[in-house]
CSV table of N, CA and C in Angstrom, one decimal:
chain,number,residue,atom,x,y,z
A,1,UNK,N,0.8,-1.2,0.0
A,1,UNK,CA,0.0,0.0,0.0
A,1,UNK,C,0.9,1.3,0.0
A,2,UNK,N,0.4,2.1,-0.6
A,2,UNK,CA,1.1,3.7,-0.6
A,2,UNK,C,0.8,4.5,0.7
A,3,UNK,N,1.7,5.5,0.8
A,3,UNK,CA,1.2,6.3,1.5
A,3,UNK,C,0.0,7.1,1.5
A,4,UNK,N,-0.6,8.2,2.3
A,4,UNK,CA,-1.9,8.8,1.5
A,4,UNK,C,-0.9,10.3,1.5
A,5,UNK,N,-1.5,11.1,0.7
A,5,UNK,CA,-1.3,12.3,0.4
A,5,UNK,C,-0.7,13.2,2.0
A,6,UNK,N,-1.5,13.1,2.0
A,6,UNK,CA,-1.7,13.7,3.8
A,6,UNK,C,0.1,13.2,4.7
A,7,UNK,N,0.0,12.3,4.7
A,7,UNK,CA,1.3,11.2,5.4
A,7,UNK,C,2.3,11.9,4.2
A,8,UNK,N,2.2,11.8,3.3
A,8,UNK,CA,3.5,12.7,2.9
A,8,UNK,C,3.3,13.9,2.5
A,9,UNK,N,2.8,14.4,2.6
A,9,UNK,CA,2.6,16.3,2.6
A,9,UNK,C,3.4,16.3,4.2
A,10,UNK,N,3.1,15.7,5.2
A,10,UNK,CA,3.8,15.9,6.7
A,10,UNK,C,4.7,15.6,6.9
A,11,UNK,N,5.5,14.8,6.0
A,11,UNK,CA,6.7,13.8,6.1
A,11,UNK,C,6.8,15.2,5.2
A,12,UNK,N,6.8,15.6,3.9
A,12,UNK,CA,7.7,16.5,3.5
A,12,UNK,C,8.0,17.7,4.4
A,13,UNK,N,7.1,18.2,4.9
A,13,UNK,CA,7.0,19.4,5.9
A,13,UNK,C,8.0,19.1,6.9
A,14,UNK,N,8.3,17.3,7.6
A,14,UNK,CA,9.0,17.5,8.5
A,14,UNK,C,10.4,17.5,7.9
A,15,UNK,N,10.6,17.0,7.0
A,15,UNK,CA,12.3,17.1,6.1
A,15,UNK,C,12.6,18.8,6.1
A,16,UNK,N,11.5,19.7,5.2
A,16,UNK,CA,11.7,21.0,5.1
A,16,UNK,C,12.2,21.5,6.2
A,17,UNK,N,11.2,21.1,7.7
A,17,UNK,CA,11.8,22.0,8.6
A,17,UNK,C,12.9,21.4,9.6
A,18,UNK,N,13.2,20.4,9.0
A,18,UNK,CA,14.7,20.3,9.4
A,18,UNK,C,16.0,20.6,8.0
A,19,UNK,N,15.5,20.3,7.3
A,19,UNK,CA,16.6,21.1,6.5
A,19,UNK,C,16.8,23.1,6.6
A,20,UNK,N,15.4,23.3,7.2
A,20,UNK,CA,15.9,24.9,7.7
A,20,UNK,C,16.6,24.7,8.5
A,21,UNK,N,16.4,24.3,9.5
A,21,UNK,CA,17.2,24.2,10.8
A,21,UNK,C,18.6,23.8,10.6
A,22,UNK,N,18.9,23.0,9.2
A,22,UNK,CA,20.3,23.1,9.0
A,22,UNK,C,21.1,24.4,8.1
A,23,UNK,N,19.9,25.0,7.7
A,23,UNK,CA,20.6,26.2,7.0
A,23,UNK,C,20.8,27.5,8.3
A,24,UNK,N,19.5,27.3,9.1
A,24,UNK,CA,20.1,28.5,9.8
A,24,UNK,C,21.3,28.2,10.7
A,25,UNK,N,21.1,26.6,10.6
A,25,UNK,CA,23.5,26.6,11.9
A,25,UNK,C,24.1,26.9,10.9
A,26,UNK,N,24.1,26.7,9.3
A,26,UNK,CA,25.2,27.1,8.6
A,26,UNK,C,25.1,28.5,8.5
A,27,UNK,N,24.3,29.4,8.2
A,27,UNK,CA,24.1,30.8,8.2
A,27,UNK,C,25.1,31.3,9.6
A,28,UNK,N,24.6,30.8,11.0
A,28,UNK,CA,25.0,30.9,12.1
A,28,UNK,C,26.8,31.2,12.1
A,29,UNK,N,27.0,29.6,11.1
A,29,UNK,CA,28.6,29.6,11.1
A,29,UNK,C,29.1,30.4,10.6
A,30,UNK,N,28.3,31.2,9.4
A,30,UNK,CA,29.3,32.1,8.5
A,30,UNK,C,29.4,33.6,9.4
A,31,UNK,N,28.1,34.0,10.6
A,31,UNK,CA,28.6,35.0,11.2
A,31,UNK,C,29.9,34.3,12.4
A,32,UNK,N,29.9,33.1,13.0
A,32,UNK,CA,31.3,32.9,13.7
A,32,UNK,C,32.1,32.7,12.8
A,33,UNK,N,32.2,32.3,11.8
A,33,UNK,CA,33.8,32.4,11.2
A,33,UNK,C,33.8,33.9,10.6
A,34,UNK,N,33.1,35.0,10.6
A,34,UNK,CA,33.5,36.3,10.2
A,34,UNK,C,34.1,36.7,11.8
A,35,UNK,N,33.3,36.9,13.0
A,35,UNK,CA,33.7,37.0,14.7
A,35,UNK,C,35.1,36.7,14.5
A,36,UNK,N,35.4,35.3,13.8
A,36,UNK,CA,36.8,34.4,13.9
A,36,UNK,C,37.8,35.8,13.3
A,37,UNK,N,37.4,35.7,12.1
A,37,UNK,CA,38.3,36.4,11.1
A,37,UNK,C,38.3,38.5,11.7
A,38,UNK,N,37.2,38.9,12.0
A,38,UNK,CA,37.4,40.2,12.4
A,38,UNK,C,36.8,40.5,13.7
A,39,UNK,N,37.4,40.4,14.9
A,39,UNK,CA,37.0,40.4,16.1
A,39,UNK,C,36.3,41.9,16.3
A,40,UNK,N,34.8,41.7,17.1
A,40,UNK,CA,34.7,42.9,17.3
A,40,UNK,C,33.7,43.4,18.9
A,41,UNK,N,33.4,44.1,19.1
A,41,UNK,CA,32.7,44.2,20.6
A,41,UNK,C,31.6,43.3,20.7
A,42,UNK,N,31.0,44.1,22.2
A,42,UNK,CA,29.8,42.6,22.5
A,42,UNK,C,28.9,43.5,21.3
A,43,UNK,N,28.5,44.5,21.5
A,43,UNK,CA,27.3,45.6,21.1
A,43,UNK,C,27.2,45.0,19.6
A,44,UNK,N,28.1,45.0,18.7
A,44,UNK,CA,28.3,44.5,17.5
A,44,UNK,C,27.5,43.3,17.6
A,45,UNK,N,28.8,42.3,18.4
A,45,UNK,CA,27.9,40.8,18.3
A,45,UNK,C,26.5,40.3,18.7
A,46,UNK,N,26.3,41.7,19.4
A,46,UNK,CA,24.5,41.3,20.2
A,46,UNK,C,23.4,41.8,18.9
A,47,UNK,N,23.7,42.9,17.9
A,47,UNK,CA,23.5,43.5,17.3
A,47,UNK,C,23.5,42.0,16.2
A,48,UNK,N,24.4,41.8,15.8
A,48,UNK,CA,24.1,40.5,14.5
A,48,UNK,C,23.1,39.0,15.0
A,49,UNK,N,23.4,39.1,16.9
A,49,UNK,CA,22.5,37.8,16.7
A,49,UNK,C,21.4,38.4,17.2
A,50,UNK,N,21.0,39.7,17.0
A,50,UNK,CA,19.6,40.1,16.9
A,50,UNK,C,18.9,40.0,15.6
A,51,UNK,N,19.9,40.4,14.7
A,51,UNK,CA,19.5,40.2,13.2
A,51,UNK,C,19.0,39.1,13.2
A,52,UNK,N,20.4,37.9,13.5
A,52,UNK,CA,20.1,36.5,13.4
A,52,UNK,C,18.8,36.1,13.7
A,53,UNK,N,18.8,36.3,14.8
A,53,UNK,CA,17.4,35.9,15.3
A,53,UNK,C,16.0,36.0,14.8
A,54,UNK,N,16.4,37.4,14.3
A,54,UNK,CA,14.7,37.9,13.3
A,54,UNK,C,14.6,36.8,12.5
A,55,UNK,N,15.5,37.1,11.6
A,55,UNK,CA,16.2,36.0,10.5
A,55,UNK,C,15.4,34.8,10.6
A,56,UNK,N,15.9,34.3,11.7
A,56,UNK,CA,15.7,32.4,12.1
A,56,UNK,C,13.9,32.7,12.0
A,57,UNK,N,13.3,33.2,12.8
A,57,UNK,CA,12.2,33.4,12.5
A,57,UNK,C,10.9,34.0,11.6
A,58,UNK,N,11.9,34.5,11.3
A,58,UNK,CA,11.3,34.9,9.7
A,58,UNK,C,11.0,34.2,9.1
A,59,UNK,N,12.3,32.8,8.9
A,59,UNK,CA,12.1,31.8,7.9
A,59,UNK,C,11.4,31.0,8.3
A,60,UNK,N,11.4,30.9,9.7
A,60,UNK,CA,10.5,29.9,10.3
A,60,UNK,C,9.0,30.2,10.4
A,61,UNK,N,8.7,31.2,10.7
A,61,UNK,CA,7.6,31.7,10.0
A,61,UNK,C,6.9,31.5,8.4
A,62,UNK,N,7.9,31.8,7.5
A,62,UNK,CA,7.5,31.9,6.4
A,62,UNK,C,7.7,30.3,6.0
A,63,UNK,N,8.2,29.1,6.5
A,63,UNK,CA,7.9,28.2,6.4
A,63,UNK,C,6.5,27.5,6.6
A,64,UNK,N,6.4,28.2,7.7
A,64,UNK,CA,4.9,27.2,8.2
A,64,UNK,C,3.4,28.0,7.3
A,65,UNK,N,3.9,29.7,7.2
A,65,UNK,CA,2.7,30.1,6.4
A,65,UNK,C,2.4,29.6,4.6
A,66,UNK,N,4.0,29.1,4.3
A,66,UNK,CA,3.9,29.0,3.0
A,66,UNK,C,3.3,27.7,2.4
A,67,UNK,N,3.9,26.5,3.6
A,67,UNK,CA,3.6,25.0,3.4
A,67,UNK,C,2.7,24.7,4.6
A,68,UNK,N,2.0,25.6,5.1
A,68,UNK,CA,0.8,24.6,6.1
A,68,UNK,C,0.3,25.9,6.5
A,69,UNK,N,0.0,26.9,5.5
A,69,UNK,CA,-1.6,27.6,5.9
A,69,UNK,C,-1.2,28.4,7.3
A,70,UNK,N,-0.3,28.6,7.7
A,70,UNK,CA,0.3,29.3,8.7
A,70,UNK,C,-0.3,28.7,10.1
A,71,UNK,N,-0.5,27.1,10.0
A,71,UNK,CA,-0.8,26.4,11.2
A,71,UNK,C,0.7,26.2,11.7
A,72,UNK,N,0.9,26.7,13.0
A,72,UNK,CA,2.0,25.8,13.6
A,72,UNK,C,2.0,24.5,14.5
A,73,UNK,N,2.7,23.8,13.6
A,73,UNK,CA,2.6,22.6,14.5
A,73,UNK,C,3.5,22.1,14.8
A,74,UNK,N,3.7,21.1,16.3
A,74,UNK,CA,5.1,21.4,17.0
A,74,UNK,C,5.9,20.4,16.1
A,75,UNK,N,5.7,19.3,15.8
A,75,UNK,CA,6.6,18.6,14.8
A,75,UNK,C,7.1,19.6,14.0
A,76,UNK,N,6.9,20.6,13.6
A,76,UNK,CA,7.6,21.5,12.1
A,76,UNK,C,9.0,22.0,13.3
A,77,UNK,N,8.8,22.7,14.5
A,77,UNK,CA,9.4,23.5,15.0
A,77,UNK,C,10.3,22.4,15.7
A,78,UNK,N,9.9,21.1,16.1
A,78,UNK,CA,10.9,20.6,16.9
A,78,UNK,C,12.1,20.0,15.3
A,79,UNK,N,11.8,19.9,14.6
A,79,UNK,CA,12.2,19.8,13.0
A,79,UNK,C,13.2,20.5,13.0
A,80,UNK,N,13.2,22.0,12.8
A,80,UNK,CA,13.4,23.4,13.0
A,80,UNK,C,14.8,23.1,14.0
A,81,UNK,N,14.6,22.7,14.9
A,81,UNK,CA,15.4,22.7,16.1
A,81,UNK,C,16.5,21.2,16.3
A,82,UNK,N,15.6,20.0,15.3
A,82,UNK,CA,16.7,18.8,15.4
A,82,UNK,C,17.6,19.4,14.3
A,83,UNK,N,16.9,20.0,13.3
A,83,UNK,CA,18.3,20.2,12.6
A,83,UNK,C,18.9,20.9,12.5
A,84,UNK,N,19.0,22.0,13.9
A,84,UNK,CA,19.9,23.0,14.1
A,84,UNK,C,21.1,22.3,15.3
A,85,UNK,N,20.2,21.1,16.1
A,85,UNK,CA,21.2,20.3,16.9
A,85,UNK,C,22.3,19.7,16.2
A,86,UNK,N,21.6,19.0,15.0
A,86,UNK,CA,22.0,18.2,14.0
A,86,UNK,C,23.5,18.4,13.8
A,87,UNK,N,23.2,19.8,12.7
A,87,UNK,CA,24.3,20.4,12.3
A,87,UNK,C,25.4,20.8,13.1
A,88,UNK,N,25.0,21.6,14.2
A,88,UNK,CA,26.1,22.2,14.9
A,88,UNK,C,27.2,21.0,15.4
A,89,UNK,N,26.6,19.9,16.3
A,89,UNK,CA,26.9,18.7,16.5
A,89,UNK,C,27.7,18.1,15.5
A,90,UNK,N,27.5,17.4,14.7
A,90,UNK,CA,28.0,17.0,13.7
A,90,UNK,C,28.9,17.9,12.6
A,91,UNK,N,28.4,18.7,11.7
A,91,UNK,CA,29.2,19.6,10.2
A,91,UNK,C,29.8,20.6,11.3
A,92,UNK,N,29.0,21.1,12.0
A,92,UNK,CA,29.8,22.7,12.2
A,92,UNK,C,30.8,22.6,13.1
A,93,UNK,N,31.1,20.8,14.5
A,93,UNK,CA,31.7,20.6,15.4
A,93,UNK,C,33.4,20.3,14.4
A,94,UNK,N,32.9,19.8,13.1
A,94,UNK,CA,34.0,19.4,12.1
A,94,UNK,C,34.6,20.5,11.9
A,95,UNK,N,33.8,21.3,10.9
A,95,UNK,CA,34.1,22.1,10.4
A,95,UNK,C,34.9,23.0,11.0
A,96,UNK,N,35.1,23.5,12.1
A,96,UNK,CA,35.2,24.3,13.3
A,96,UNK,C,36.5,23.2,13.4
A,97,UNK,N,36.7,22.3,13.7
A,97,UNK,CA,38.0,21.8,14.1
A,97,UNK,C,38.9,21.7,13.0
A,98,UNK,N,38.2,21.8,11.7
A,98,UNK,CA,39.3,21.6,10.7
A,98,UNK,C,40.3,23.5,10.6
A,99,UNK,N,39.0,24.1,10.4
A,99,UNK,CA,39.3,25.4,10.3
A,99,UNK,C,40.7,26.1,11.7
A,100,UNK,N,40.3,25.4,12.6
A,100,UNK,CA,41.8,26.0,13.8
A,100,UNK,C,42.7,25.0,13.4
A,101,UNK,N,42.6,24.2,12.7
A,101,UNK,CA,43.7,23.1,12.2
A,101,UNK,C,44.9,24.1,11.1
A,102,UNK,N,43.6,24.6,10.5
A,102,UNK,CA,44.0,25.4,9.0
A,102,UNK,C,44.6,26.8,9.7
A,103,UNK,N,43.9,27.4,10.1
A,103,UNK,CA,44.6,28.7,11.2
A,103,UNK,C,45.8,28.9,11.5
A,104,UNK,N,45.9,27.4,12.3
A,104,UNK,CA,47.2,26.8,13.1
A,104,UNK,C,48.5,26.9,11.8
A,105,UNK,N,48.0,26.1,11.2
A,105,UNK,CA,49.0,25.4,10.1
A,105,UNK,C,49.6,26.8,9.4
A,106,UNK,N,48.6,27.7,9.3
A,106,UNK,CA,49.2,29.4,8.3
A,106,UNK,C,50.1,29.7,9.2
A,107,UNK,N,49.6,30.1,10.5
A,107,UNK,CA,49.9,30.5,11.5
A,107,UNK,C,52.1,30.5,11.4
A,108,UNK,N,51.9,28.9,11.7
A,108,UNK,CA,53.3,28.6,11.4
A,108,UNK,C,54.0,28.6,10.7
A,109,UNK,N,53.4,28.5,9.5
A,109,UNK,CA,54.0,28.8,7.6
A,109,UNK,C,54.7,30.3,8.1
A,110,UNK,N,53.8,31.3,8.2
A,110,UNK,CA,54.7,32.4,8.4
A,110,UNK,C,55.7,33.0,9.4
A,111,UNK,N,55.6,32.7,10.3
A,111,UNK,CA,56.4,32.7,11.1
A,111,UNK,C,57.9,32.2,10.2
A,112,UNK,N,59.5,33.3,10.7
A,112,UNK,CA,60.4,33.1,9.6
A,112,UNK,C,60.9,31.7,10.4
């Protein structure tokens, strides 16, 4: 037997809102590896993850009004949120360890 329409309309919805949740940790990482690269005060930093924050919810808003009629339903949001754990945990825990690897390694190239 197939699924019914319904069962995968929600199954897609729950992919979507974890694939947001993986774009907003990557979004996230591109403001810490800018922090990395140009250090700057709190006021600055409080100021971007305020942006951030609209941001995250904006999308997350505009997900649920776009693909479910602007019902929120907690499966979309806990979605939202596994694959913001997802990411950070896994890609950005990497990515982040390769990057001070790479840092390191210039670091000492120049040095005479």
């Amino acid at each position: 037997r197939t699924m019914s329409v319904h069962i995968r309309f929600e199954a897609w919805l729950l992919i979507l809102s974890f694939l947001s949740g993986c774009w907003l940790m990557a979004v996230y990482d591109v403001l810490r590896l800018l922090r990395l690269a140009f250090p700057h005060g709190t006021f600055l930093t409080g100021a971007e993850d305020l942006l951030y924050w609209l941001y995250a919810s904006l999308l997350t808003f505009s997900l649920l009004y776009t693909q479910n009629s602007g019902l929120v339903r907690a499966y979309v949001i806990a979605g939202v949120f596994a694959g913001m754990v997802l990411y950070n945990n896994f890609i950005s825990r990497i990515l982040f360890k390769l990057l001070k690897k790479l840092i390191k390694y210039f670091k000492m190239k120049r040095k005479p």
